Tab-separated table of C-alpha atoms in Angstrom:
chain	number	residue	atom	x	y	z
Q	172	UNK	CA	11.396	-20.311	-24.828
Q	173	UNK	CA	11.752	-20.866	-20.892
Q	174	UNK	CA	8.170	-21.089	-19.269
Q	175	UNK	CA	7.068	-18.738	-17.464
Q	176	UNK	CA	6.018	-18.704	-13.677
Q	177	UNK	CA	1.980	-17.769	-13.133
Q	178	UNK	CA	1.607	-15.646	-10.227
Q	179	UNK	CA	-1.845	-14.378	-8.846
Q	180	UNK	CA	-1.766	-11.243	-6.602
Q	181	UNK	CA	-4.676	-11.266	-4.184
Q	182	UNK	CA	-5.792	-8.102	-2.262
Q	183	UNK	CA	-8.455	-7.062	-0.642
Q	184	UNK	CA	-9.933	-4.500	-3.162
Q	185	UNK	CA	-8.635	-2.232	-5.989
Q	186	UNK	CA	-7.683	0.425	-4.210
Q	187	UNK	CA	-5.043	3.437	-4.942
Q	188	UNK	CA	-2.857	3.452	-0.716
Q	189	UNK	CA	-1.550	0.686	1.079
Q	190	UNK	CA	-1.007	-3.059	-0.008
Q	191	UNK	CA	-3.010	-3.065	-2.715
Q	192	UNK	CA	-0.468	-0.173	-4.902
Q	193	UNK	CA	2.193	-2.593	-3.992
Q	194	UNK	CA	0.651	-5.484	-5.250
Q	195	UNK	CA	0.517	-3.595	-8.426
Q	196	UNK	CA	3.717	-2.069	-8.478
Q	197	UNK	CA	5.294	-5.760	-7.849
Q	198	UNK	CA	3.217	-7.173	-10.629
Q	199	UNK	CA	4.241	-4.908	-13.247
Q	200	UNK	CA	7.969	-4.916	-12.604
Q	201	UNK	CA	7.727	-8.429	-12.093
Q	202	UNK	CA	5.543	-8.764	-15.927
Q	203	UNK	CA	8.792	-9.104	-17.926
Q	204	UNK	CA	9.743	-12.237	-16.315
Q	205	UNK	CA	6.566	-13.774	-15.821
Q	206	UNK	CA	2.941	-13.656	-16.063
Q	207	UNK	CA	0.982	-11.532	-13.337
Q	208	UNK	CA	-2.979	-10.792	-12.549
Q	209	UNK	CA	-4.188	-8.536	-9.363
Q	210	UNK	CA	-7.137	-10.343	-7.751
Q	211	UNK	CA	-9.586	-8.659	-5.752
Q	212	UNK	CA	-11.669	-10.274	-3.320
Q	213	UNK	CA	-14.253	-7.379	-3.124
Q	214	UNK	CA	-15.431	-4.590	-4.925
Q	215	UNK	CA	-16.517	-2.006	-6.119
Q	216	UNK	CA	-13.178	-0.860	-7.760
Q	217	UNK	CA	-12.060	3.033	-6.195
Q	218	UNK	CA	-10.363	3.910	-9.641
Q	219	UNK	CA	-7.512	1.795	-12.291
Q	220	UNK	CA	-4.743	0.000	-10.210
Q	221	UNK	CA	-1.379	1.619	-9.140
Q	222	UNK	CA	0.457	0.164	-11.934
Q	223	UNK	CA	-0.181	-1.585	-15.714
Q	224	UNK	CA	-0.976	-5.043	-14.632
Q	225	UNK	CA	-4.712	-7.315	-15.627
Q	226	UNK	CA	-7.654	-7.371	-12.891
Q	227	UNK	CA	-9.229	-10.202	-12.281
Q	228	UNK	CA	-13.137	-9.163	-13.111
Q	229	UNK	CA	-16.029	-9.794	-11.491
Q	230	UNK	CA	-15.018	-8.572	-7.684
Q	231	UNK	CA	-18.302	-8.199	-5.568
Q	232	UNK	CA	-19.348	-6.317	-2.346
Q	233	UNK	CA	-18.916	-7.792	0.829
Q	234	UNK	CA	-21.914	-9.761	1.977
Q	235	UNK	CA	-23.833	-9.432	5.840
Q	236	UNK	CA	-23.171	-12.989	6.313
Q	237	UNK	CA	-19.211	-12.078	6.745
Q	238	UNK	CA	-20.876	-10.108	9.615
Q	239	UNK	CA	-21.341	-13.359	11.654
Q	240	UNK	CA	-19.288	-16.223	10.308
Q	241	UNK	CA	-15.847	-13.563	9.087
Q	242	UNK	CA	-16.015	-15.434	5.570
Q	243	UNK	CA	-17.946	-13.934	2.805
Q	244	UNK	CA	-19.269	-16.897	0.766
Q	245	UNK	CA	-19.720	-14.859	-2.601
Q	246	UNK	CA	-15.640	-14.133	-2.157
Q	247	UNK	CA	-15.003	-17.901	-1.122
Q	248	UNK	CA	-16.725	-19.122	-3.960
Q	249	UNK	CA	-14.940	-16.545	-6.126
Q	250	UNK	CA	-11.919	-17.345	-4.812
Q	251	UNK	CA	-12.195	-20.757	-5.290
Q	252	UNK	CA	-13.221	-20.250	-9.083
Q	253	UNK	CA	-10.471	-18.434	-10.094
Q	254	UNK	CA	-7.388	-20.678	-8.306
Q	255	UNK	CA	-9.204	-23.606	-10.914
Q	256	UNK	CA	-9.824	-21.377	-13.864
Q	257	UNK	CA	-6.504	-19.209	-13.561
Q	258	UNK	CA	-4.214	-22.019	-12.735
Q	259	UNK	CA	-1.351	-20.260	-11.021
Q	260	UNK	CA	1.953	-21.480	-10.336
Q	261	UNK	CA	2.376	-19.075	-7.156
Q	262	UNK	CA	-0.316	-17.011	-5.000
Q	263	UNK	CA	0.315	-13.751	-3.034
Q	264	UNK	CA	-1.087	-12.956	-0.242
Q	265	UNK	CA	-1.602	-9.293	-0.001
Q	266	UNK	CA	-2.104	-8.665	3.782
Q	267	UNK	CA	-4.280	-11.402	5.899
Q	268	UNK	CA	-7.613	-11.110	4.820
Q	269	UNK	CA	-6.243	-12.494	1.321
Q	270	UNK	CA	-3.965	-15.139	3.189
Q	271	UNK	CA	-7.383	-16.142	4.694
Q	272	UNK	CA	-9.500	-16.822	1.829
Q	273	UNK	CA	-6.634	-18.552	0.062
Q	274	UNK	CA	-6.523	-20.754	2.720
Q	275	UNK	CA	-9.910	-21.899	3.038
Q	276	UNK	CA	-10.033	-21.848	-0.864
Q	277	UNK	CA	-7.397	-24.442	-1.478
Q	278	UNK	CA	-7.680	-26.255	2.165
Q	279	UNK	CA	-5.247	-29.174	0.238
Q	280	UNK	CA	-2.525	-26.695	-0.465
Q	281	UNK	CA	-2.126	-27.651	-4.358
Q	282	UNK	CA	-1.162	-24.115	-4.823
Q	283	UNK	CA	2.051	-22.101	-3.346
Q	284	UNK	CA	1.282	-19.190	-1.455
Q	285	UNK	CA	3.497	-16.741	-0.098
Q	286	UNK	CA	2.092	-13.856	2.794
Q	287	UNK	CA	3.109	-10.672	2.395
Q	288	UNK	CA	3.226	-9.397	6.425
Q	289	UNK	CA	2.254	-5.647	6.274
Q	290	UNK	CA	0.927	-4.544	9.840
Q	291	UNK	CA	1.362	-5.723	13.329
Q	292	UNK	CA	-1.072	-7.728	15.252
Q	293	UNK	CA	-4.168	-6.053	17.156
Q	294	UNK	CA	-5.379	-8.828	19.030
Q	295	UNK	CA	-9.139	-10.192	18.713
Q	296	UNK	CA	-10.396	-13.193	16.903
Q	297	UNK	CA	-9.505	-12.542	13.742
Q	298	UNK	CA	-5.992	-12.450	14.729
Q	299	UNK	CA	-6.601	-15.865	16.900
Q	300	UNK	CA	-7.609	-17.505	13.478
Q	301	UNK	CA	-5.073	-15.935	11.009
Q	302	UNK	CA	-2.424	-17.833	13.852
Q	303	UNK	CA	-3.698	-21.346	12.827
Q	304	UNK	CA	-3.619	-20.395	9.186
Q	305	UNK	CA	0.458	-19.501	8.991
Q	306	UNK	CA	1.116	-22.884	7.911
Q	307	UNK	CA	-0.791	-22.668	5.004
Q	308	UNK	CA	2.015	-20.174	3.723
Q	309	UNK	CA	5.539	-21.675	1.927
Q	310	UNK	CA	6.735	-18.400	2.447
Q	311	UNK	CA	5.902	-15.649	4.644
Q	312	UNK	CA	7.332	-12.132	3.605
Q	313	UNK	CA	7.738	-9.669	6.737
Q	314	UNK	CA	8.134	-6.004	5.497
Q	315	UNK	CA	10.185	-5.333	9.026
Q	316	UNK	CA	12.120	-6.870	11.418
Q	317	UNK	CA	9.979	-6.199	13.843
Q	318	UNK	CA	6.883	-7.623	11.904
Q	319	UNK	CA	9.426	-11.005	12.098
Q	320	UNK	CA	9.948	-11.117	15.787
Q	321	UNK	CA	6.523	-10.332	16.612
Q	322	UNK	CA	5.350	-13.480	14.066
Q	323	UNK	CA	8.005	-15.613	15.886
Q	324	UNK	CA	7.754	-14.625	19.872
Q	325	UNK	CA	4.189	-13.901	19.907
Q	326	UNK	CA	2.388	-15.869	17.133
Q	327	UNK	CA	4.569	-18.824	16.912
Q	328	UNK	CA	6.187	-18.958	13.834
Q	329	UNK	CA	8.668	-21.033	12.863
Q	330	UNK	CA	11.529	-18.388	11.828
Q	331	UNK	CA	12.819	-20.445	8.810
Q	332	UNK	CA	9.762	-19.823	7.035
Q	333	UNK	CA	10.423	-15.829	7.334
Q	334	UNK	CA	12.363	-13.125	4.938
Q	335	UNK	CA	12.626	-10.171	5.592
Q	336	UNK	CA	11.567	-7.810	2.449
Q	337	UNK	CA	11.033	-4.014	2.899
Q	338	UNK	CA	7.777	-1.935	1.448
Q	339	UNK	CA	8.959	-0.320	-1.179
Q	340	UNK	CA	7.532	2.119	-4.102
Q	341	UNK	CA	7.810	3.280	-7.372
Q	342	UNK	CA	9.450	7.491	-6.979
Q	343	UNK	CA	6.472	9.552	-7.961
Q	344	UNK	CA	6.910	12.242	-10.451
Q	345	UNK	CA	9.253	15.050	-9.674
Q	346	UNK	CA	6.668	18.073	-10.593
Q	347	UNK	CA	8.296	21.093	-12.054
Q	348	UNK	CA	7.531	24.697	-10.962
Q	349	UNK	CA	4.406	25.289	-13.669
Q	350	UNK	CA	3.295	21.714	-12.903
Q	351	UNK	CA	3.775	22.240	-9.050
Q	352	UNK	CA	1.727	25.007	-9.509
Q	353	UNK	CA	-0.591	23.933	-11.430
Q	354	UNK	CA	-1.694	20.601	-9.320
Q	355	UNK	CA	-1.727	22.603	-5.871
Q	356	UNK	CA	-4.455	25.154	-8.075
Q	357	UNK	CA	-6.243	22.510	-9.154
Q	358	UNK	CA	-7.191	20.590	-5.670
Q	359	UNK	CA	-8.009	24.276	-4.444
Q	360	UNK	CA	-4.603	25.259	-2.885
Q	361	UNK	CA	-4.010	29.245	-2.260
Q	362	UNK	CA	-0.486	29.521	-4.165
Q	363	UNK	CA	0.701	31.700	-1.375
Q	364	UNK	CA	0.078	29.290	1.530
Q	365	UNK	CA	1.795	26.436	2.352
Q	366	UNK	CA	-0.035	22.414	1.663
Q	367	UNK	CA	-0.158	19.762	3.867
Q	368	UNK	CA	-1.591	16.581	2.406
Q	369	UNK	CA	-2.445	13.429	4.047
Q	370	UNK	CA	-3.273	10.507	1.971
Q	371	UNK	CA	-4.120	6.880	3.321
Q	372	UNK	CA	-7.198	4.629	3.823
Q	373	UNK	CA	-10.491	6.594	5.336
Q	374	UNK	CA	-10.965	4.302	8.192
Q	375	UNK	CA	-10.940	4.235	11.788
Q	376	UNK	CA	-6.664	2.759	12.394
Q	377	UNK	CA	-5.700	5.676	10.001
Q	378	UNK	CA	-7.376	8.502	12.447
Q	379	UNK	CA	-8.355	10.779	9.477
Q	380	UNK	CA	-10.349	12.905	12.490
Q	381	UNK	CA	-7.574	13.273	14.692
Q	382	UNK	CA	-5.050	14.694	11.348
Q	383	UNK	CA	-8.173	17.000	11.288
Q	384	UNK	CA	-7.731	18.315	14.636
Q	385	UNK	CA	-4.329	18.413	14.422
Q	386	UNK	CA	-4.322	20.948	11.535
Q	387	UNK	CA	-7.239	23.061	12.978
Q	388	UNK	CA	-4.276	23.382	15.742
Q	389	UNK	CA	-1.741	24.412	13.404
Q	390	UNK	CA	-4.020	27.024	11.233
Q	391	UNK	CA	-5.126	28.486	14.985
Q	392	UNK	CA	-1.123	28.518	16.040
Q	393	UNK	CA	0.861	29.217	12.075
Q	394	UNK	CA	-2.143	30.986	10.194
Q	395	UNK	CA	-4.091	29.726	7.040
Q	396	UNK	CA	-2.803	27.120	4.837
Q	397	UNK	CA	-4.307	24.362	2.638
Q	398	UNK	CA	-4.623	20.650	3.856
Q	399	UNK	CA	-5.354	18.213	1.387
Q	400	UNK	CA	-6.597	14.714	2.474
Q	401	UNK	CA	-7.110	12.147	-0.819
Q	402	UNK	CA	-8.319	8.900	0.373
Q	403	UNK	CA	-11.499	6.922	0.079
Q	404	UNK	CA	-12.896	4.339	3.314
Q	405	UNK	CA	-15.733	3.900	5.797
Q	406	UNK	CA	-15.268	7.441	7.060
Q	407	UNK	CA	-15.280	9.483	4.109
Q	408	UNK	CA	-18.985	10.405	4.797
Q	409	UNK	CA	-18.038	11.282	8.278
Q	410	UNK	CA	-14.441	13.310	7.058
Q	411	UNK	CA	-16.252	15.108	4.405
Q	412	UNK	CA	-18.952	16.208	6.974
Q	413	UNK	CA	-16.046	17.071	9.745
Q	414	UNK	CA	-13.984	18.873	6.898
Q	415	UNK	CA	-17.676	21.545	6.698
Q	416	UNK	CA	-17.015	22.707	10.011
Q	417	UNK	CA	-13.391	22.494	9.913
Q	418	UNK	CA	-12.989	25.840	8.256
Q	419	UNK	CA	-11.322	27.427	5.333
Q	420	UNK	CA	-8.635	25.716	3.955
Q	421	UNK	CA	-9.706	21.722	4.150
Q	422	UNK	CA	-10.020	20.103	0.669
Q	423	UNK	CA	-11.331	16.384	0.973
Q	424	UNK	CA	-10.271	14.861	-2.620
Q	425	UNK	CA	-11.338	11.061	-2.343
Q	426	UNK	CA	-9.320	8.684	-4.169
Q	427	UNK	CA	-6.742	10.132	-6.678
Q	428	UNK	CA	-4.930	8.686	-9.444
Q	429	UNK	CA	-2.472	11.378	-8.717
Q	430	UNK	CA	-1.763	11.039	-5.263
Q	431	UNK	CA	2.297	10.631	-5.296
Q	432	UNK	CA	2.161	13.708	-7.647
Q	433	UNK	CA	-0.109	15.544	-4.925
Q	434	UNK	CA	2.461	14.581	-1.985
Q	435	UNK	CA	5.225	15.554	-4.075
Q	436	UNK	CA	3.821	19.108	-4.768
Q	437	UNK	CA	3.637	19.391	-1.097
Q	438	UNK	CA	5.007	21.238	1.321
Q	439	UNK	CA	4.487	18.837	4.500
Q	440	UNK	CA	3.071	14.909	4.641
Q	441	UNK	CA	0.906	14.314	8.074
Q	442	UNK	CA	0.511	10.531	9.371
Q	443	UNK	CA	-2.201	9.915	12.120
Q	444	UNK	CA	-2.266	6.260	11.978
Q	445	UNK	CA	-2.396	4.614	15.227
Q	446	UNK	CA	-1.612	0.753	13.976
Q	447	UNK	CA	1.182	0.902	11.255
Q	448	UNK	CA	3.539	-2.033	9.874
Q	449	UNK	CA	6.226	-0.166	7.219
Q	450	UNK	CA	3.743	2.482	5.041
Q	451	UNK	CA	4.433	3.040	1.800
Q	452	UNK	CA	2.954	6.434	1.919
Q	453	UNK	CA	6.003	6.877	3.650
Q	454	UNK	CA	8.263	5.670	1.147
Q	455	UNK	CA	6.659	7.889	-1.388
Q	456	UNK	CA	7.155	10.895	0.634
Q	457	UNK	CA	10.779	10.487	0.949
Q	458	UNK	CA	10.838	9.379	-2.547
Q	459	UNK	CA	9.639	12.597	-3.440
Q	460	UNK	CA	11.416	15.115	-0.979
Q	461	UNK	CA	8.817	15.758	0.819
Q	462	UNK	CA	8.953	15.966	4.969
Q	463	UNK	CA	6.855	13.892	6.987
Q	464	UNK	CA	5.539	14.500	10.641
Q	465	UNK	CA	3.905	11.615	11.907
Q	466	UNK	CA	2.736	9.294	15.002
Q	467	UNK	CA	5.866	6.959	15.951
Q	468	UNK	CA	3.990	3.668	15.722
Q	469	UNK	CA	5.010	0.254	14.187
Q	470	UNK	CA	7.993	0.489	11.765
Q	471	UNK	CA	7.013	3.686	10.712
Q	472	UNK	CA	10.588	4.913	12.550
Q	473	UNK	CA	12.962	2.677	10.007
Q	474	UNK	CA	11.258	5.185	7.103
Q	475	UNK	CA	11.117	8.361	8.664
Q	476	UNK	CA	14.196	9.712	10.683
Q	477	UNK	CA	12.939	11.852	13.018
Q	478	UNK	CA	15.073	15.675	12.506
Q	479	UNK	CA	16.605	14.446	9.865
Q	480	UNK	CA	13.613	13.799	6.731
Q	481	UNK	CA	10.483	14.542	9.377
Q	482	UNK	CA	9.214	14.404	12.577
Q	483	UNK	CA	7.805	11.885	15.074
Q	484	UNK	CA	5.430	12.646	17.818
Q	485	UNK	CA	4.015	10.365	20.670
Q	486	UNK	CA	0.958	8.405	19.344
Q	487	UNK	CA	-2.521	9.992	19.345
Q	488	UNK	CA	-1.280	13.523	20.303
Q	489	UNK	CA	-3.043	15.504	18.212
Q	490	UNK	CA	-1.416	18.783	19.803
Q	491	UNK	CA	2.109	17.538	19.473
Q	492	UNK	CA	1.153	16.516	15.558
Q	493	UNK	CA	0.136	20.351	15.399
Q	494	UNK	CA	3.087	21.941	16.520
Q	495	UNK	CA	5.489	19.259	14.980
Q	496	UNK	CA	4.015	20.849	11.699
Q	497	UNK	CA	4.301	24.371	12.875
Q	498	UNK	CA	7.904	23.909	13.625
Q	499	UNK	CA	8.634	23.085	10.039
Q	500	UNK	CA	6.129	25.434	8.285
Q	501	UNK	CA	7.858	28.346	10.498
Q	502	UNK	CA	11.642	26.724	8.952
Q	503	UNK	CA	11.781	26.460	6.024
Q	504	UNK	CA	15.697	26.156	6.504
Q	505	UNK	CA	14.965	23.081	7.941
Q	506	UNK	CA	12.644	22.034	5.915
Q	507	UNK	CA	14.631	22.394	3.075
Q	508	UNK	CA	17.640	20.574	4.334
Q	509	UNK	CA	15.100	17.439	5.160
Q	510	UNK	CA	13.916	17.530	1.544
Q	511	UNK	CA	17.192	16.913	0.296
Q	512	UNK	CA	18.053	13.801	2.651
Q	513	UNK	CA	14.690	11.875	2.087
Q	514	UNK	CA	15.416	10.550	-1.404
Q	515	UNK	CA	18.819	9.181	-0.445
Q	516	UNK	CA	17.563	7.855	3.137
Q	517	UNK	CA	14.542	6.292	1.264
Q	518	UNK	CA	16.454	5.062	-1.721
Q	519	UNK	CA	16.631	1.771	-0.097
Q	520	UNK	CA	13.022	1.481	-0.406
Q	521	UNK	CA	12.596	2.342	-4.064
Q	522	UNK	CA	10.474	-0.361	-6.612
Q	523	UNK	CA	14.110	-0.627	-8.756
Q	524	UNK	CA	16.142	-1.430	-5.397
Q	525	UNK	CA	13.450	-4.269	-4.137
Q	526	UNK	CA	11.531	-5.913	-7.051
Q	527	UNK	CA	14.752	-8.480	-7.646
Q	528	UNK	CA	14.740	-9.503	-4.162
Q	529	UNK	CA	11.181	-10.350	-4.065
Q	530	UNK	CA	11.636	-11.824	-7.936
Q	531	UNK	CA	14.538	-14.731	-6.191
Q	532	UNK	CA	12.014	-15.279	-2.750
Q	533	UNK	CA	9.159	-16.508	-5.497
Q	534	UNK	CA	11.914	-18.125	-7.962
Q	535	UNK	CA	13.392	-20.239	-5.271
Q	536	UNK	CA	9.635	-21.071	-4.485
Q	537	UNK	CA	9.115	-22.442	-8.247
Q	538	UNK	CA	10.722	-25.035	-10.334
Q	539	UNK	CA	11.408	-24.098	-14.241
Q	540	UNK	CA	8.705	-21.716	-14.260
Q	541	UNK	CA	10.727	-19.422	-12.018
Q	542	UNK	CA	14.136	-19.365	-14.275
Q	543	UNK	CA	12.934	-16.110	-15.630
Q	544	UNK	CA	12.390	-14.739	-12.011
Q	545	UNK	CA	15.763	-15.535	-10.952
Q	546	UNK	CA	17.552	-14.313	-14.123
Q	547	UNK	CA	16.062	-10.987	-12.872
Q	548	UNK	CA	17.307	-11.055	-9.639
Q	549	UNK	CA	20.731	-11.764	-10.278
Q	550	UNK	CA	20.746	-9.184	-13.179
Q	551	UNK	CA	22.750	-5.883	-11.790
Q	552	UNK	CA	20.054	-3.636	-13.553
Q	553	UNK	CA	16.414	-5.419	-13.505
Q	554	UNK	CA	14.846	-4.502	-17.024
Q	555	UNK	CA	12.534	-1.954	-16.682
Q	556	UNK	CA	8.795	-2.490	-16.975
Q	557	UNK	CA	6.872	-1.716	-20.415
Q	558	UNK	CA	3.947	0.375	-19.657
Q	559	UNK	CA	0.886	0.576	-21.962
Q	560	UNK	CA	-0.087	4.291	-24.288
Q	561	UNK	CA	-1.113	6.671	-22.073
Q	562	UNK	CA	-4.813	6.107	-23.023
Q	563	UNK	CA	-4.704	2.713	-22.713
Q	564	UNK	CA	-6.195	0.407	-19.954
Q	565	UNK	CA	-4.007	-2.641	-18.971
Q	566	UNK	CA	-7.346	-4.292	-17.679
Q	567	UNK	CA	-8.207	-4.585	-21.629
Q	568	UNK	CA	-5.450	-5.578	-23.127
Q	569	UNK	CA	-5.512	-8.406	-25.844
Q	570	UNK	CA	-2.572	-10.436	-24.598
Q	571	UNK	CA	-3.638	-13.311	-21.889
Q	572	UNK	CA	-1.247	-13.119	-19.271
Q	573	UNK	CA	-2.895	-16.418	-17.869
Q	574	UNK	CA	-4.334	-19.699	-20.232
Q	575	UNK	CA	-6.663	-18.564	-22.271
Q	576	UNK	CA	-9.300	-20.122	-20.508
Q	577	UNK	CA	-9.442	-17.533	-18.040
């Protein structure tokens, strides 16, 4: 029996939007082929992973000290522990913060690493020291072109260490009527007005405030309808508190399990990030059908095309945002027509369509380990993933994906 590559997934917490459903996604389709484990640097968990793939235990709370020094010495250590105890043949770095602590972790490079490139860069020191630790990486995946020619003309990088691999996503479920129903009843939707959801990270680059105003806009302008916001963050506290004198139809749902099945029960998807590298969220949404009006920022354009699966609006205008949604609540014609076209447009995006690509990047990466990986990607039809009962946690399951020392 060919060996099989060991590949670590590092992200920054378990979390259910952004990299960290990804990582997740990846690991499971990749799980036939080779041996995967999602590693958080911090906790506390908000809910099960994306997907049926092992967590790493043991994840703590950031520390002050990361405060002044930017390196948490419980996650070093942690870190550290689990690149000798795990013994991977590959690491992936989830985002920077990951691509960080890998780096310091294993300052002699024993282990492979590849970077997964998700968002573009904001300046500040943090950005000044992620630029000396590029090298670190054997591979650095970019999730858009224009995440690659922003690492080569303005960071430096040497362009023969870059591929090019787009965010992609597993299709959420396609709800029937009853179950449509059902899950817009449930989160406290009126079945007679419209819902507009907006799901991402609670923090300060994803604006959660600003999608508020811009649907106290569009009740004041279309009339009452239900908008749904399932995320967890920093500003929950302060979204939950602005959602109280937001008014009637504002339903702040936290982290959900069922999020894709939420946005595709929807009628309209709202983005108010102002920083944005290629967002899955996205992908979901036109995975599902369901139109998306959103800030143009960072790749966010090569997912959505604007009048033809949503609408894009000048960055931080709240009012435009707001009538952007009103135009498609008032047309449904329209809206209908951009339902249809967002599957096929986002097609390109979908888990099936990618996870080969990214299985021959880490194969080529690998010696014998990776045989397994590349037989996948030159397969016409990757196998598709096994997924544990229903009731059934992949954290506890019996078979070590890893030595058994781990």
């Amino acid at each position: 029996m060919d060996a099989e590559a060991r590949i670590l997934h590092v992200v920054p917490r378990i979390v259910l939007r952004g990299a960290e459903v990804f990582a997740a996604q990846l690991a499971e389709a990749l799980q036939p082929v080779s041996r995967n484990l999602l590693f958080p640097l911090f906790g506390p968990e908000e809910g099960r992973p994306a997907a049926a793939v092992r967590v790493v235990p043991g994840a703590r709370p950031r520390q002050r000290v990361e405060r002044l020094t930017g390196v948490d010495p419980g996650a070093l250590a942690r870190m550290r522990l689990g690149l000798r105890r795990l013994r991977p043949d590959l690491v992936v770095a989830h985002g920077s913060e990951p691509l960080k602590y890998l780096s310091f972790a294993d300052p002699r490079s024993r282990v492979p690493v590849v970077y997964r490139r998700i968002s573009h860069a904001v300046g500040g020191p943090g950005e000044a020291v992620l630029r000396r630790l590029f090298g670190r990486a054997s591979l650095i995946l970019a999730v858009s072109g224009g995440l690659r020619d922003e690492l080569v003309r303005d960071l430096g990088v040497d362009p023969g260490l870059i591929t090019v691999l787009p965010t992609s996503r597993k299709p959420p479920p396609s709800p029937t009527p009853e179950a449509r129903a059902s899950l817009r009843a449930e989160i406290g939707g009126d079945p007679d007005r419209p819902l507009v959801v907006w799901v991402g990270r609670m923090s300060p680059e994803k604006q959660p405030g600003v999608a508020l105003q811009a649907f106290a806009l569009l009740r004041s302008r279309f009339g009452p309808c239900t908008f749904a916001m399932c995320g967890d963050g920093p500003l929950r506290e302060a979204v939950s508190y602005a959602a109280e004198s937001a008014g009637d139809g504002v339903r702040v749902l936290g982290s959900r399990e069922d999020a894709g099945a939420i946005i595709a029960a929807a009628d309209l998807l709202v983005s108010s990030s102002r920083i944005e590298g290629a967002p899955g969220v996205l992908v979901e949404a036109g995975l599902a059908g369901t139109p998306v009006v959103a800030f143009d920022v960072g790749e966010v354009a090569s997912i959505v095309r604007h009048g033809e699966t949503g609408l894009l609006v000048t960055p931080g205008d709240a009012e435009a945002l707001a009538e952007a949604a009103r135009r498609l609540l008032e047309r449904p014609e329209l809206r209908s027509r951009m339902s249809a076209a967002a599957p096929t447009v986002c097609a390109q995006f979908a888990l099936e369509s990618i996870a080969g690509r990214y299985a021959e990047a880490f194969g080529e990466l690998l010696g014998p380990e990776g045989d397994g990986l590349r037989r996948m990607a030159s397969a016409t039809a990757p196998p598709e993933p096994g997924r544990p009962a229903a009731d059934e946690d992949p954290r506890e399951m019996t078979h070590p994906p890893f030595p058994p020392d781990t």
